[in-house]
PDB file of C-alpha atoms and ligand atoms in Angstrom:
ATOM      1  CA  MET A   6      -0.333   0.205  -0.006  1.00 39.00           C
ATOM      2  CA  SER A   7       1.852   3.103  -0.589  1.00 46.00           C
ATOM      3  CA  GLN A   8       1.187   5.587   1.649  1.00 60.00           C
ATOM      4  CA  GLN A   9       0.784   9.691   1.548  1.00 88.00           C
ATOM      5  CA  LEU A  10       4.527  10.874   2.727  1.00 97.00           C
ATOM      6  CA  GLN A  11       4.303  13.901   5.236  1.00 98.00           C
ATOM      7  CA  ALA A  12       6.059  16.223   6.408  1.00 98.00           C
ATOM      8  CA  ILE A  13       7.423  14.684   9.613  1.00 98.00           C
ATOM      9  CA  ILE A  14       9.890  17.631  12.236  1.00 99.00           C
ATOM     10  CA  CYS A  15      11.660  16.226  15.038  1.00 99.00           C
ATOM     11  CA  PRO A  16      13.109  17.848  17.690  1.00 98.00           C
ATOM     12  CA  SER A  17      15.837  15.304  19.916  1.00 98.00           C
ATOM     13  CA  ILE A  18      15.453  15.869  23.161  1.00 98.00           C
ATOM     14  CA  LEU A  19      18.866  15.272  23.969  1.00 98.00           C
ATOM     15  CA  SER A  20      18.473  18.898  23.680  1.00 98.00           C
ATOM     16  CA  ALA A  21      16.272  19.519  25.946  1.00 98.00           C
ATOM     17  CA  ASP A  22      17.140  20.089  29.688  1.00 98.00           C
ATOM     18  CA  PHE A  23      16.285  16.001  31.144  1.00 97.00           C
ATOM     19  CA  ALA A  24      15.627  18.660  34.968  1.00 98.00           C
ATOM     20  CA  THR A  25      12.740  19.729  32.516  1.00 98.00           C
ATOM     21  CA  LEU A  26      11.866  17.705  30.485  1.00 98.00           C
ATOM     22  CA  ALA A  27       8.612  17.221  30.064  1.00 98.00           C
ATOM     23  CA  ALA A  28       7.223  20.479  29.670  1.00 98.00           C
ATOM     24  CA  ASP A  29      10.528  21.345  27.557  1.00 98.00           C
ATOM     25  CA  SER A  30       8.737  17.927  25.422  1.00 98.00           C
ATOM     26  CA  ASN A  31       5.605  19.275  25.379  1.00 98.00           C
ATOM     27  CA  GLN A  32       6.845  23.204  24.585  1.00 98.00           C
ATOM     28  CA  MET A  33       8.352  21.839  21.357  1.00 98.00           C
ATOM     29  CA  LEU A  34       5.283  19.784  20.264  1.00 98.00           C
ATOM     30  CA  ASP A  35       3.356  23.499  21.190  1.00 98.00           C
ATOM     31  CA  PHE A  36       5.897  25.198  18.892  1.00 98.00           C
ATOM     32  CA  GLY A  37       4.290  22.885  16.284  1.00 98.00           C
ATOM     33  CA  ALA A  38       7.348  20.173  15.928  1.00 98.00           C
ATOM     34  CA  ASP A  39       5.551  16.310  15.424  1.00 98.00           C
ATOM     35  CA  TRP A  40       6.930  14.016  17.148  1.00 99.00           C
ATOM     36  CA  LEU A  41      10.056  13.864  19.908  1.00 99.00           C
ATOM     37  CA  HIS A  42      13.005  12.773  18.810  1.00 99.00           C
ATOM     38  CA  VAL A  43      14.182   9.678  21.674  1.00 98.00           C
ATOM     39  CA  ASP A  44      18.526   9.513  21.842  1.00 98.00           C
ATOM     40  CA  VAL A  45      18.981   6.672  23.626  1.00 98.00           C
ATOM     41  CA  MET A  46      22.767   5.646  24.035  1.00 98.00           C
ATOM     42  CA  ASP A  47      24.267   2.880  25.869  1.00 98.00           C
ATOM     43  CA  GLY A  48      28.574   4.710  25.716  1.00 98.00           C
ATOM     44  CA  HIS A  49      28.802   1.200  24.308  1.00 98.00           C
ATOM     45  CA  PHE A  50      28.331   1.187  20.522  1.00 98.00           C
ATOM     46  CA  VAL A  51      28.013   4.894  21.001  1.00 98.00           C
ATOM     47  CA  ASN A  52      30.549   6.870  23.040  1.00 97.00           C
ATOM     48  CA  ASN A  53      28.018   8.630  25.425  1.00 98.00           C
ATOM     49  CA  ILE A  54      25.575   7.154  27.803  1.00 98.00           C
ATOM     50  CA  THR A  55      21.953   9.324  27.924  1.00 98.00           C
ATOM     51  CA  ILE A  56      18.816   8.234  28.266  1.00 96.00           C
ATOM     52  CA  GLY A  57      16.761   5.104  28.736  1.00 98.00           C
ATOM     53  CA  ALA A  58      13.771   2.690  28.875  1.00 98.00           C
ATOM     54  CA  PRO A  59      12.518   4.665  32.501  1.00 98.00           C
ATOM     55  CA  VAL A  60      13.186   8.158  31.012  1.00 98.00           C
ATOM     56  CA  VAL A  61      10.612   6.732  28.650  1.00 98.00           C
ATOM     57  CA  LYS A  62       8.371   6.229  30.859  1.00 98.00           C
ATOM     58  CA  SER A  63       7.896   9.303  32.867  1.00 98.00           C
ATOM     59  CA  LEU A  64       7.497  10.704  30.035  1.00 98.00           C
ATOM     60  CA  ARG A  65       5.295   9.107  27.967  1.00 98.00           C
ATOM     61  CA  LYS A  66       2.613  10.108  31.364  1.00 98.00           C
ATOM     62  CA  HIS A  67       3.042  13.653  30.296  1.00 98.00           C
ATOM     63  CA  THR A  68       3.201  13.889  26.828  1.00 98.00           C
ATOM     64  CA  LYS A  69       0.692  12.317  23.880  1.00 98.00           C
ATOM     65  CA  GLY A  70       3.715  13.359  21.718  1.00 98.00           C
ATOM     66  CA  PHE A  71       4.507  10.492  19.354  1.00 99.00           C
ATOM     67  CA  LEU A  72       7.793   9.457  21.269  1.00 99.00           C
ATOM     68  CA  ASP A  73      10.519   8.384  18.178  1.00 99.00           C
ATOM     69  CA  CYS A  74      12.908   5.950  19.920  1.00 99.00           C
ATOM     70  CA  HIS A  75      16.596   6.423  17.781  1.00 99.00           C
ATOM     71  CA  LEU A  76      18.238   3.119  19.953  1.00 98.00           C
ATOM     72  CA  MET A  77      22.171   4.082  19.569  1.00 99.00           C
ATOM     73  CA  VAL A  78      23.174   0.560  21.820  1.00 98.00           C
ATOM     74  CA  SER A  79      24.952  -2.518  20.795  1.00 98.00           C
ATOM     75  CA  HIS A  80      22.049  -5.076  21.779  1.00 98.00           C
ATOM     76  CA  PRO A  81      18.398  -3.499  20.767  1.00 98.00           C
ATOM     77  CA  SER A  82      16.610  -7.319  21.408  1.00 98.00           C
ATOM     78  CA  LYS A  83      18.450  -6.940  24.567  1.00 98.00           C
ATOM     79  CA  TRP A  84      15.544  -4.053  25.327  1.00 98.00           C
ATOM     80  CA  ILE A  85      12.850  -3.937  22.590  1.00 98.00           C
ATOM     81  CA  HIS A  86      10.448  -5.530  26.020  1.00 98.00           C
ATOM     82  CA  ASP A  87      11.457  -2.446  28.092  1.00 98.00           C
ATOM     83  CA  PHE A  88      10.947   0.651  25.032  1.00 99.00           C
ATOM     84  CA  ILE A  89       7.606  -0.582  24.328  1.00 98.00           C
ATOM     85  CA  GLU A  90       6.716  -1.260  27.531  1.00 98.00           C
ATOM     86  CA  ALA A  91       7.779   2.601  28.224  1.00 98.00           C
ATOM     87  CA  GLY A  92       5.195   3.335  25.423  1.00 98.00           C
ATOM     88  CA  ALA A  93       7.019   4.329  22.603  1.00 99.00           C
ATOM     89  CA  ASP A  94       5.798   4.799  19.120  1.00 99.00           C
ATOM     90  CA  ASN A  95       8.459   4.392  17.170  1.00 99.00           C
ATOM     91  CA  ILE A  96      12.084   2.686  17.551  1.00 99.00           C
ATOM     92  CA  THR A  97      14.782   2.923  15.350  1.00 99.00           C
ATOM     93  CA  PHE A  98      17.760   0.683  14.946  1.00 99.00           C
ATOM     94  CA  HIS A  99      21.373   0.263  13.804  1.00 99.00           C
ATOM     95  CA  TYR A 100      21.780  -2.196  10.765  1.00 98.00           C
ATOM     96  CA  GLU A 101      25.155  -1.855  12.698  1.00 98.00           C
ATOM     97  CA  SER A 102      23.887  -3.632  15.981  1.00 98.00           C
ATOM     98  CA  GLU A 103      24.201  -6.958  16.895  1.00 98.00           C
ATOM     99  CA  ASN A 104      25.266  -8.679  14.312  1.00 98.00           C
ATOM    100  CA  GLY A 105      25.376  -5.668  11.628  1.00 98.00           C
ATOM    101  CA  ASP A 106      23.831  -8.374   9.591  1.00 98.00           C
ATOM    102  CA  LEU A 107      20.795  -8.910   7.733  1.00 98.00           C
ATOM    103  CA  GLU A 108      20.014 -12.147   9.394  1.00 98.00           C
ATOM    104  CA  SER A 109      20.404 -10.307  13.264  1.00 98.00           C
ATOM    105  CA  THR A 110      18.508  -7.664  11.544  1.00 98.00           C
ATOM    106  CA  LEU A 111      15.575  -9.474  10.752  1.00 98.00           C
ATOM    107  CA  LYS A 112      15.611 -10.759  14.618  1.00 98.00           C
ATOM    108  CA  VAL A 113      15.166  -7.882  16.127  1.00 98.00           C
ATOM    109  CA  MET A 114      12.526  -6.567  13.609  1.00 98.00           C
ATOM    110  CA  ASN A 115      10.609 -10.007  14.078  1.00 98.00           C
ATOM    111  CA  LEU A 116      11.140  -9.485  18.479  1.00 98.00           C
ATOM    112  CA  ILE A 117       8.849  -5.755  17.806  1.00 98.00           C
ATOM    113  CA  LYS A 118       6.700  -8.072  15.574  1.00 98.00           C
ATOM    114  CA  GLU A 119       6.118 -10.463  18.815  1.00 98.00           C
ATOM    115  CA  GLU A 120       6.068  -7.786  21.727  1.00 98.00           C
ATOM    116  CA  ASN A 121       3.590  -5.485  20.153  1.00 98.00           C
ATOM    117  CA  GLU A 122       2.027  -8.767  19.728  1.00 98.00           C
ATOM    118  CA  LYS A 123       2.075  -9.933  22.898  1.00 98.00           C
ATOM    119  CA  GLN A 124       1.832  -6.619  24.603  1.00 98.00           C
ATOM    120  CA  GLY A 125      -1.626  -5.747  22.698  1.00 98.00           C
ATOM    121  CA  LYS A 126       1.379  -2.619  20.768  1.00 98.00           C
ATOM    122  CA  GLN A 127       1.548  -1.131  17.908  1.00 98.00           C
ATOM    123  CA  CYS A 128       4.815   0.516  18.226  1.00 98.00           C
ATOM    124  CA  LYS A 129       6.222   0.816  14.791  1.00 98.00           C
ATOM    125  CA  THR A 130       9.540  -0.313  13.206  1.00 98.00           C
ATOM    126  CA  SER A 131      12.186   1.519  12.100  1.00 99.00           C
ATOM    127  CA  ILE A 132      16.386   0.784  10.621  1.00 99.00           C
ATOM    128  CA  THR A 133      18.997   3.036   9.972  1.00 99.00           C
ATOM    129  CA  ILE A 134      22.830   3.160   8.840  1.00 99.00           C
ATOM    130  CA  LYS A 135      26.121   4.985  10.256  1.00 98.00           C
ATOM    131  CA  PRO A 136      27.882   7.447   8.060  1.00 98.00           C
ATOM    132  CA  LYS A 137      30.230   4.724   6.760  1.00 98.00           C
ATOM    133  CA  THR A 138      27.018   1.483   6.247  1.00 98.00           C
ATOM    134  CA  PRO A 139      26.630   1.919   2.513  1.00 98.00           C
ATOM    135  CA  VAL A 140      23.184   2.457   1.687  1.00 98.00           C
ATOM    136  CA  ASP A 141      22.087  -1.507  -0.299  1.00 98.00           C
ATOM    137  CA  VAL A 142      22.686  -3.104   2.857  1.00 98.00           C
ATOM    138  CA  LEU A 143      18.894  -1.640   3.770  1.00 98.00           C
ATOM    139  CA  PHE A 144      17.812  -3.142  -0.307  1.00 98.00           C
ATOM    140  CA  PRO A 145      16.489  -6.596   0.973  1.00 98.00           C
ATOM    141  CA  ILE A 146      14.855  -5.835   3.895  1.00 98.00           C
ATOM    142  CA  LEU A 147      13.267  -2.906   1.594  1.00 98.00           C
ATOM    143  CA  ASP A 148      12.279  -5.398  -0.992  1.00 98.00           C
ATOM    144  CA  ASN A 149      11.637  -8.493   1.073  1.00 97.00           C
ATOM    145  CA  HIS A 150       9.640  -7.101   3.839  1.00 96.00           C
ATOM    146  CA  THR A 151       8.561  -3.822   3.263  1.00 93.00           C
ATOM    147  CA  GLU A 152       5.182  -3.453   4.791  1.00 95.00           C
ATOM    148  CA  SER A 153       7.194  -3.890   8.078  1.00 97.00           C
ATOM    149  CA  ILE A 154       8.767  -0.871   7.569  1.00 98.00           C
ATOM    150  CA  TYR A 155       8.245   2.513   8.681  1.00 98.00           C
ATOM    151  CA  MET A 156      10.874   4.252   8.211  1.00 98.00           C
ATOM    152  CA  ILE A 157      14.397   4.183   7.219  1.00 99.00           C
ATOM    153  CA  LEU A 158      16.948   7.249   8.886  1.00 99.00           C
ATOM    154  CA  ILE A 159      20.106   7.834   7.231  1.00 99.00           C
ATOM    155  CA  MET A 160      22.220   9.603   9.836  1.00 99.00           C
ATOM    156  CA  SER A 161      23.803  12.749   8.771  1.00 99.00           C
ATOM    157  CA  VAL A 162      26.429  12.432  11.958  1.00 98.00           C
ATOM    158  CA  GLU A 163      28.099   9.717  13.452  1.00 98.00           C
ATOM    159  CA  PRO A 164      25.355   8.747  15.813  1.00 98.00           C
ATOM    160  CA  GLY A 165      26.981  10.338  19.870  1.00 98.00           C
ATOM    161  CA  PHE A 166      26.510  13.302  20.377  1.00 97.00           C
ATOM    162  CA  GLY A 167      24.413  16.588  19.403  1.00 97.00           C
ATOM    163  CA  GLY A 168      25.642  20.077  17.849  1.00 97.00           C
ATOM    164  CA  GLN A 169      28.112  18.364  15.054  1.00 98.00           C
ATOM    165  CA  SER A 170      27.734  19.504  11.148  1.00 98.00           C
ATOM    166  CA  PHE A 171      26.419  17.863   8.369  1.00 98.00           C
ATOM    167  CA  MET A 172      27.936  15.575   6.876  1.00 98.00           C
ATOM    168  CA  ALA A 173      26.344  16.425   3.274  1.00 98.00           C
ATOM    169  CA  ASP A 174      27.348  12.885   1.212  1.00 98.00           C
ATOM    170  CA  GLN A 175      25.286  11.010   2.948  1.00 99.00           C
ATOM    171  CA  MET A 176      22.325  12.645   1.318  1.00 99.00           C
ATOM    172  CA  GLU A 177      23.343  10.144  -1.229  1.00 98.00           C
ATOM    173  CA  LYS A 178      22.232   7.803   0.023  1.00 99.00           C
ATOM    174  CA  VAL A 179      18.823   9.956   0.724  1.00 99.00           C
ATOM    175  CA  LYS A 180      18.630  10.092  -2.942  1.00 98.00           C
ATOM    176  CA  ILE A 181      18.938   6.709  -4.384  1.00 98.00           C
ATOM    177  CA  LEU A 182      16.298   5.790  -1.572  1.00 98.00           C
ATOM    178  CA  ARG A 183      14.328   8.296  -2.956  1.00 98.00           C
ATOM    179  CA  GLU A 184      14.642   6.764  -6.719  1.00 98.00           C
ATOM    180  CA  LYS A 185      13.668   3.644  -5.583  1.00 98.00           C
ATOM    181  CA  TYR A 186      11.214   3.294  -2.763  1.00 98.00           C
ATOM    182  CA  PRO A 187       9.543   6.493  -3.933  1.00 97.00           C
ATOM    183  CA  HIS A 188       6.632   5.998  -0.840  1.00 97.00           C
ATOM    184  CA  LEU A 189       9.434   5.136   2.333  1.00 98.00           C
ATOM    185  CA  ASN A 190       9.809   7.301   5.254  1.00 98.00           C
ATOM    186  CA  ILE A 191      13.171   8.987   5.133  1.00 98.00           C
ATOM    187  CA  GLN A 192      14.423  10.678   7.641  1.00 99.00           C
ATOM    188  CA  VAL A 193      18.008  12.147   8.530  1.00 99.00           C
ATOM    189  CA  ASP A 194      19.366  13.061  12.072  1.00 99.00           C
ATOM    190  CA  GLY A 195      22.341  15.444  12.363  1.00 98.00           C
ATOM    191  CA  GLY A 196      23.649  18.656  12.010  1.00 98.00           C
ATOM    192  CA  VAL A 197      20.616  19.736  10.188  1.00 99.00           C
ATOM    193  CA  THR A 198      19.810  23.379  10.897  1.00 98.00           C
ATOM    194  CA  GLU A 199      18.167  26.235   8.736  1.00 98.00           C
ATOM    195  CA  THR A 200      20.429  25.756   6.926  1.00 98.00           C
ATOM    196  CA  THR A 201      21.593  21.782   5.671  1.00 98.00           C
ATOM    197  CA  ILE A 202      17.619  20.684   5.265  1.00 98.00           C
ATOM    198  CA  VAL A 203      17.851  22.215   1.874  1.00 98.00           C
ATOM    199  CA  PRO A 204      20.014  19.096   0.459  1.00 98.00           C
ATOM    200  CA  ALA A 205      17.466  16.678   2.894  1.00 99.00           C
ATOM    201  CA  ALA A 206      14.868  18.301   1.802  1.00 98.00           C
ATOM    202  CA  GLU A 207      16.050  18.143  -1.924  1.00 98.00           C
ATOM    203  CA  ALA A 208      17.522  14.551  -1.661  1.00 98.00           C
ATOM    204  CA  GLY A 209      14.434  13.760  -0.163  1.00 98.00           C
ATOM    205  CA  ALA A 210      13.554  13.485   2.960  1.00 98.00           C
ATOM    206  CA  ASN A 211      10.253  13.975   4.319  1.00 98.00           C
ATOM    207  CA  VAL A 212      11.068  13.386   7.915  1.00 99.00           C
ATOM    208  CA  VAL A 213      13.921  15.160  10.637  1.00 98.00           C
ATOM    209  CA  VAL A 214      15.557  15.254  13.351  1.00 99.00           C
ATOM    210  CA  SER A 215      17.231  18.823  15.113  1.00 98.00           C
ATOM    211  CA  GLY A 216      18.755  19.110  18.396  1.00 98.00           C
ATOM    212  CA  SER A 217      20.680  22.059  18.892  1.00 98.00           C
ATOM    213  CA  ALA A 218      19.337  23.898  15.519  1.00 98.00           C
ATOM    214  CA  ILE A 219      15.849  23.921  17.761  1.00 98.00           C
ATOM    215  CA  PHE A 220      16.573  23.654  20.630  1.00 98.00           C
ATOM    216  CA  LYS A 221      19.036  26.805  20.877  1.00 98.00           C
ATOM    217  CA  SER A 222      17.247  29.199  18.145  1.00 98.00           C
ATOM    218  CA  PRO A 223      15.791  32.683  19.471  1.00 98.00           C
ATOM    219  CA  GLN A 224      12.447  31.456  17.604  1.00 98.00           C
ATOM    220  CA  PRO A 225      11.924  27.675  17.951  1.00 98.00           C
ATOM    221  CA  GLN A 226       8.702  28.173  15.942  1.00 98.00           C
ATOM    222  CA  GLN A 227       9.925  29.527  12.759  1.00 98.00           C
ATOM    223  CA  THR A 228      12.773  26.920  12.927  1.00 98.00           C
ATOM    224  CA  ILE A 229      10.186  24.423  12.968  1.00 98.00           C
ATOM    225  CA  LYS A 230       7.944  26.012  10.160  1.00 98.00           C
ATOM    226  CA  VAL A 231      11.489  27.496   7.928  1.00 98.00           C
ATOM    227  CA  MET A 232      12.289  23.534   7.981  1.00 98.00           C
ATOM    228  CA  ARG A 233       8.776  21.839   7.590  1.00 98.00           C
ATOM    229  CA  GLU A 234       8.463  24.436   4.688  1.00 98.00           C
ATOM    230  CA  ALA A 235      11.422  23.290   3.283  1.00 98.00           C
ATOM    231  CA  ILE A 236      10.351  18.864   3.275  1.00 98.00           C
ATOM    232  CA  GLN A 237       7.010  19.724   1.814  1.00 98.00           C
ATOM    233  CA  LYS A 238       8.545  21.827  -1.299  1.00 98.00           C
ATOM    234  CA  ASN A 239      10.320  18.387  -2.567  1.00 97.00           C
ATOM    235  CA  LEU A 240       7.289  16.015  -1.502  1.00 96.00           C
TER     236      LEU A 240
HETATM  237  C1  DX5 B 306      23.186  12.177  17.920  1.00 97.27           C
HETATM  238  C2  DX5 B 306      22.063  11.813  17.157  1.00 97.27           C
HETATM  239  C3  DX5 B 306      20.961  13.315  16.381  1.00 97.27           C
HETATM  240  C4  DX5 B 306      21.029  14.189  17.501  1.00 97.27           C
HETATM  241  C5  DX5 B 306      21.013  15.830  17.001  1.00 97.27           C
HETATM  242  O1  DX5 B 306      23.881  10.641  17.462  1.00 97.27           O
HETATM  243  O2  DX5 B 306      21.428  11.137  16.878  1.00 97.27           O
HETATM  244  O3  DX5 B 306      19.805  12.570  16.941  1.00 97.27           O
HETATM  245  O4  DX5 B 306      20.974  15.124  18.784  1.00 97.27           O
HETATM  246  O5  DX5 B 306      21.237  17.532  16.897  1.00 97.27           O
HETATM  247  P1  DX5 B 306      22.167  17.584  16.453  1.00 97.27           P
HETATM  248  O6  DX5 B 306      20.903  18.532  16.046  1.00 97.27           O
HETATM  249  O7  DX5 B 306      22.282  18.650  17.046  1.00 97.27           O
HETATM  250  O8  DX5 B 306      22.891  17.610  15.262  1.00 97.27           O
HETATM  251 ZN1   ZN B 307      18.812  10.510  16.740  1.00 97.27          ZN
END
């Protein structure tokens, strides 16, 4: 089934004040954001530790926002149960995690399906690749398991930290995916600003994550609007 693509702007709550997380998150929704992007780091897959399922569980009680959980962890299969139980609306895990191959990726996908069934939930399944991973590793998944994949995230920085520079060369992957899969949700994450949104949108991304550029903007509402318009222009 083809779907009509929407422009989706996701502030990364990594740039929020964790002591006032619920208020900061809801303020972003009031400013016009579509989703809340939750960067989960385990200090092993990436060289940083952020937040885990307990924080998602707490946040869930205080917001109706779509919780887009980006798992930068070595063993996502260990955490799927907890994140679904905590109220994640989407789980994006890395192709490079677990064994970094097709088989282990399909296993994690299947685990999300099983946990959804067990818990009566409808958490979406998405996959991401780091800058050095070639885009074609995703083709067998997208060609043979289309219905199971909600979104592909193309990282435009090395995962681990907010505030890094946008890697424009990664947009080639977005172009390739957009040509091959016109109806796929394609997300870009890392270094997205009011300027770098343009190449991302032109390449075909319809979902963007932005941490520093939105949270540090003097007018976050305006920044979100500029990003949305850049995407809509290219849909
Ligand atoms: C990087 C994270 C990103 C990051 C984005 O590892 O996945 O979501 O928080 O932040 P900015 O927009 O500041 O690059
Ligand atoms: Zn992220």
